[in-house]
Coordinates of C-alpha atoms and ligand atoms in Angstrom, one line a residue:
M1 CA 0.0 0.0 0.0
K2 CA 1.3 3.4 -1.0
T3 CA 1.0 6.5 1.1
I4 CA 0.8 9.8 -0.7
R5 CA 0.8 13.2 1.0
T6 CA 0.9 15.7 -1.8
V7 CA -1.6 16.7 -4.5
K8 CA 1.1 16.6 -7.1
Q9 CA 2.2 13.1 -6.4
M10 CA -1.4 12.0 -6.2
Q11 CA -2.1 13.5 -9.6
Q12 CA 1.0 11.8 -11.1
T13 CA 0.0 8.5 -9.7
V14 CA -3.5 8.8 -11.1
R15 CA -2.1 9.7 -14.6
K16 CA 0.0 6.5 -14.5
L17 CA -2.9 4.3 -13.4
V18 CA -5.2 5.7 -16.1
A19 CA -2.4 5.2 -18.7
Q20 CA -2.3 1.5 -17.6
G21 CA -6.1 1.3 -18.1
K22 CA -6.8 0.8 -14.4
T23 CA -10.1 2.0 -12.9
I24 CA -10.0 3.9 -9.6
G25 CA -12.3 3.7 -6.6
L26 CA -12.3 6.4 -4.0
V27 CA -13.3 6.2 -0.3
P28 CA -13.1 9.6 1.4
T29 CA -12.7 9.5 5.2
M30 CA -11.7 11.7 8.1
G31 CA -9.6 8.9 9.6
F32 CA -9.7 7.2 13.0
L33 CA -11.0 4.3 10.9
H34 CA -13.4 1.5 12.0
D35 CA -15.1 -1.4 10.3
G36 CA -17.7 0.9 8.7
H37 CA -14.9 2.7 6.8
L38 CA -13.3 -0.7 5.9
S39 CA -16.5 -2.0 4.5
L40 CA -16.5 0.9 2.0
V41 CA -12.9 0.0 1.0
R42 CA -14.0 -3.5 0.4
K43 CA -17.0 -2.4 -1.6
A44 CA -14.8 -0.1 -3.7
R45 CA -12.5 -3.0 -4.4
Q46 CA -15.5 -4.9 -5.9
H47 CA -16.0 -2.1 -8.4
A48 CA -12.6 -0.8 -9.3
D49 CA -9.0 -2.1 -10.0
M50 CA -7.3 0.3 -7.6
V51 CA -8.7 1.7 -4.4
V52 CA -7.7 5.1 -3.0
A53 CA -8.8 5.9 0.6
S54 CA -8.3 9.5 1.7
I55 CA -7.8 10.6 5.2
F56 CA -8.4 14.3 5.8
V57 CA -10.1 16.0 8.7
N58 CA -11.6 18.8 6.7
P59 CA -11.7 22.1 8.7
T60 CA -14.3 23.7 6.5
Q61 CA -17.1 21.3 7.4
F62 CA -16.8 21.9 11.1
G63 CA -18.7 24.7 12.8
P64 CA -16.9 27.1 15.3
R65 CA -18.3 25.2 18.3
E66 CA -17.7 21.8 16.9
D67 CA -14.9 19.2 17.5
F68 CA -12.4 20.0 14.8
S69 CA -9.5 20.5 17.1
T70 CA -10.2 17.4 19.2
Y71 CA -11.3 15.1 16.4
P72 CA -9.6 11.8 17.0
H73 CA -6.7 10.6 14.9
D74 CA -4.4 7.5 14.7
E75 CA -2.6 7.5 11.5
R76 CA -0.5 4.4 12.3
G77 CA -3.6 2.4 13.3
D78 CA -5.5 3.6 10.2
L79 CA -2.7 2.5 7.8
K80 CA -2.7 -0.9 9.4
K81 CA -6.4 -1.3 9.0
L82 CA -6.3 -0.1 5.4
R83 CA -3.6 -2.6 4.6
S84 CA -5.7 -5.4 6.1
A85 CA -8.6 -4.3 3.9
D86 CA -6.3 -4.5 0.8
C87 CA -6.5 -0.8 0.1
H88 CA -3.9 0.2 -2.6
I89 CA -3.3 3.9 -2.0
V90 CA -3.9 6.2 1.0
F91 CA -4.0 9.9 0.3
I92 CA -3.2 11.9 3.5
P93 CA -2.9 15.6 2.4
T94 CA -2.1 18.4 4.8
T95 CA -4.7 21.3 5.2
R96 CA -2.4 23.5 3.1
E97 CA -2.3 21.0 0.2
I98 CA -6.1 21.1 0.0
Y99 CA -6.6 24.7 0.9
P100 CA -3.6 26.6 -0.5
K101 CA -3.0 30.2 0.8
G102 CA -5.7 32.5 -0.6
F103 CA -8.3 29.7 -1.1
Q104 CA -11.7 31.1 -1.9
T105 CA -13.7 28.8 -4.1
F106 CA -16.5 26.7 -2.6
V107 CA -19.0 24.3 -4.0
N108 CA -22.6 24.5 -2.6
V109 CA -25.6 22.3 -3.2
E110 CA -28.4 24.7 -2.5
K111 CA -31.6 22.9 -1.6
L112 CA -30.8 19.5 -0.1
T113 CA -28.6 21.1 2.4
Q114 CA -31.2 23.3 4.0
I115 CA -32.8 20.6 6.1
L116 CA -31.8 18.1 8.8
E117 CA -28.0 18.2 9.3
G118 CA -27.8 21.3 7.1
A119 CA -30.2 23.2 9.4
S120 CA -28.4 22.1 12.5
R121 CA -24.9 22.6 11.2
P122 CA -24.8 25.7 9.0
G123 CA -22.0 25.6 6.4
H124 CA -21.3 21.9 7.1
F125 CA -22.3 20.6 3.7
R126 CA -20.6 23.5 1.9
G127 CA -17.4 22.2 3.4
V128 CA -18.1 18.6 2.5
T129 CA -19.1 19.3 -1.1
T130 CA -16.0 21.5 -1.5
V131 CA -13.5 19.0 -0.2
V132 CA -15.1 16.0 -2.0
S133 CA -15.2 17.9 -5.3
K134 CA -11.5 18.7 -4.8
L135 CA -10.8 14.9 -4.2
F136 CA -12.8 14.1 -7.3
N137 CA -10.7 16.6 -9.3
I138 CA -7.4 15.3 -7.9
I139 CA -8.1 11.5 -7.9
R140 CA -10.5 11.3 -10.9
P141 CA -12.2 8.2 -9.6
D142 CA -14.5 6.0 -11.7
V143 CA -16.3 4.9 -8.6
A144 CA -16.8 6.6 -5.2
V145 CA -18.3 4.9 -2.1
F146 CA -20.1 6.6 0.8
G147 CA -21.9 5.3 3.9
Q148 CA -25.6 5.2 4.4
K149 CA -24.9 6.3 8.0
D150 CA -24.6 9.8 6.6
F151 CA -27.5 9.5 4.2
Q152 CA -28.1 13.2 3.7
Q153 CA -24.4 13.6 2.9
A154 CA -24.7 10.9 0.3
A155 CA -27.8 12.6 -1.2
V156 CA -26.0 15.9 -1.3
L157 CA -22.9 14.5 -2.9
R158 CA -24.9 12.5 -5.4
Q159 CA -26.6 15.8 -6.5
M160 CA -23.2 17.5 -6.7
T161 CA -21.9 14.6 -8.9
I162 CA -24.9 15.0 -11.3
D163 CA -24.9 18.8 -11.3
L164 CA -21.2 19.2 -11.9
G165 CA -21.1 16.3 -14.5
Y166 CA -18.5 14.1 -12.8
P167 CA -18.4 10.8 -14.7
I168 CA -18.4 8.8 -11.4
K169 CA -20.4 5.8 -10.3
F170 CA -21.9 6.7 -7.0
I171 CA -22.2 3.8 -4.4
V172 CA -23.9 4.0 -1.0
A173 CA -23.0 1.1 1.4
P174 CA -25.0 0.0 4.4
T175 CA -24.3 1.2 8.0
V176 CA -22.0 -1.0 9.9
R177 CA -23.0 -1.3 13.6
E178 CA -21.5 -2.5 16.9
T179 CA -23.0 -5.7 18.4
D180 CA -25.5 -3.7 20.5
G181 CA -26.7 -1.8 17.4
L182 CA -24.8 1.6 17.8
A183 CA -23.7 2.8 14.4
M184 CA -19.9 2.7 14.2
S185 CA -18.5 6.2 14.3
S186 CA -15.1 7.8 15.0
R187 CA -16.9 9.9 17.6
N188 CA -17.9 6.8 19.6
K189 CA -14.4 7.1 21.1
Y190 CA -15.6 10.1 23.1
F191 CA -17.7 7.9 25.4
S192 CA -16.5 6.6 28.7
P193 CA -17.2 2.9 29.6
E194 CA -20.0 4.3 31.8
T195 CA -21.7 6.4 29.2
R196 CA -21.2 4.2 26.1
P197 CA -24.1 1.8 26.9
E198 CA -26.6 4.7 26.6
A199 CA -25.4 5.6 23.2
V200 CA -27.4 2.7 21.9
C201 CA -30.6 4.9 22.5
L202 CA -30.6 6.2 18.9
Y203 CA -30.7 2.7 17.5
G204 CA -33.4 1.8 20.1
G205 CA -35.5 4.7 18.8
L206 CA -35.1 3.7 15.2
K207 CA -36.0 0.1 16.0
K208 CA -39.1 1.3 17.8
A209 CA -40.1 3.3 14.6
K210 CA -39.6 0.3 12.4
A211 CA -41.7 -2.0 14.7
M212 CA -44.5 0.6 14.8
V213 CA -44.5 0.8 11.0
K214 CA -44.5 -3.0 10.8
A215 CA -47.5 -3.0 13.1
G216 CA -49.3 -0.6 10.7
E217 CA -48.6 2.8 12.2
R218 CA -48.1 5.5 9.5
S219 CA -48.3 8.8 11.5
T220 CA -44.8 10.2 11.9
A221 CA -46.0 12.5 14.7
K222 CA -47.1 9.4 16.8
I223 CA -44.0 7.5 15.9
S224 CA -41.8 10.5 16.8
R225 CA -43.4 10.7 20.2
A226 CA -42.9 7.0 20.9
M227 CA -39.3 7.3 19.7
T228 CA -38.6 10.2 22.1
K229 CA -40.0 8.1 25.0
E230 CA -37.9 5.1 24.0
I231 CA -34.7 7.2 23.7
L232 CA -35.2 9.0 27.0
A233 CA -35.9 5.6 28.8
V234 CA -32.4 4.5 27.8
C235 CA -30.6 7.8 28.2
P236 CA -32.6 10.2 30.3
S237 CA -30.1 13.1 29.7
A238 CA -30.2 12.7 25.9
Q239 CA -30.9 16.0 24.0
I240 CA -32.7 15.2 20.8
D241 CA -31.9 17.6 18.1
Y242 CA -34.4 16.2 15.5
I243 CA -36.3 13.1 14.6
A244 CA -37.3 13.3 10.9
F245 CA -39.1 11.3 8.2
N246 CA -38.0 11.9 4.6
D247 CA -38.0 10.3 1.2
L248 CA -34.8 8.3 0.9
K249 CA -34.0 9.8 -2.6
T250 CA -35.6 13.3 -2.7
L251 CA -35.3 14.0 1.0
Q252 CA -38.8 15.4 0.8
S253 CA -40.2 15.6 4.4
T254 CA -43.4 13.5 5.1
T255 CA -46.0 13.3 7.8
K256 CA -47.1 9.9 6.7
V257 CA -44.8 6.9 6.4
E258 CA -44.7 5.7 2.8
P259 CA -42.6 3.1 0.9
G260 CA -39.1 4.7 0.7
T261 CA -39.5 6.7 4.0
I262 CA -36.3 7.0 6.0
C263 CA -36.3 7.9 9.6
S264 CA -33.3 9.9 10.8
L265 CA -32.3 11.5 14.0
A266 CA -29.6 13.5 15.7
A267 CA -29.1 13.6 19.4
S268 CA -26.5 14.6 21.9
V269 CA -25.7 11.7 24.3
H270 CA -23.5 12.7 27.2
G271 CA -22.2 15.6 25.2
V272 CA -21.5 13.6 22.0
R273 CA -23.6 14.5 19.0
L274 CA -24.6 11.3 17.2
I275 CA -26.7 10.7 14.1
D276 CA -28.3 7.6 12.7
N277 CA -31.1 6.5 10.3
M278 CA -33.1 3.6 9.2
K279 CA -35.4 2.9 6.2
V280 CA -38.8 2.2 7.9
L281 CA -40.8 1.1 4.9
Ligands
AMP1 P1 -16.1 10.0 8.2 O1 -14.7 9.4 8.4 O2 -17.0 9.9 9.4 O3 -16.2 11.3 7.5 O4 -16.8 8.9 7.2 C1 -16.2 8.6 6.0 C2 -17.2 7.7 5.2 O5 -17.5 6.6 5.9 C3 -18.5 8.4 4.9 O6 -19.0 8.0 3.6 C4 -19.5 7.8 6.0 O7 -20.8 7.8 5.6 C5 -18.9 6.4 6.1 N1 -19.2 5.8 7.4 C6 -19.1 6.3 8.6 N2 -19.5 5.5 9.6 C7 -20.0 4.4 8.9 C8 -20.7 3.1 9.3 N3 -20.9 2.9 10.6 N4 -21.0 2.3 8.4 C9 -20.8 2.5 7.1 N5 -20.2 3.6 6.6 C10 -19.8 4.6 7.5

């Protein structure tokens, strides 16, 4: 596995691979990797000759009161994990490589970013689309793989891919969970052994929603109320940011569960902001 740290070397490597007729799969990450990230690498391997994973904690997607400066990292551990997943190339640029002095060009998807995470985290998606479009331009992948865990991010990036005409096959891979159901996330590291068990409350809420839908309930207001109860029963101090029901593809909000409805939620559990989602019908 090759580690590349500069844009120039990444571009040269890509040119060589393209000349050899190799297809390229890209998995963008912010590092501190877990099995969710590695599942994306394995998925990319199924669709491309060469897999590039990027590790870049992107400052422009963090708000001023968010955890950019404390975001966990473990480069050595990440490299070991990527090697074990048979990744071919790791791109680890510095902030200056991605944002050269005087940087002032941003990419913004206008509508899909106004709800859910976009409403709670102003400017977040503008940072995400800007960095991913830069990665697309530098690495020129044939395939890019993203996680369902961040389903709105996937929808926004798919829209950007279409709107900017990138010739990239867009793949969204399922959420990988811990054995108790908590969605894997680099931020799970913030929990202590005492608070960690309560982090499963989001998954518990989603399971409740799915069970109610299975039993015939279609009112999102009723389901939301039951989910809130369920979440607070597991973690009484949880602060629920939102519980939302949207169409999986268009992100259109709905008051009645329909085929293709995805339930998503964000909550702060012992000071850690978590998100999760589940298709309920
Ligand atoms: P991050 O490092 O958190 O920016 O995530 C990088 C990529 O991994 C994104 O496409 C995420 O959606 C995806 N990802 C994060 N957590 C999971 C998970 N538990 N299962 C599957 N994909 C994930």
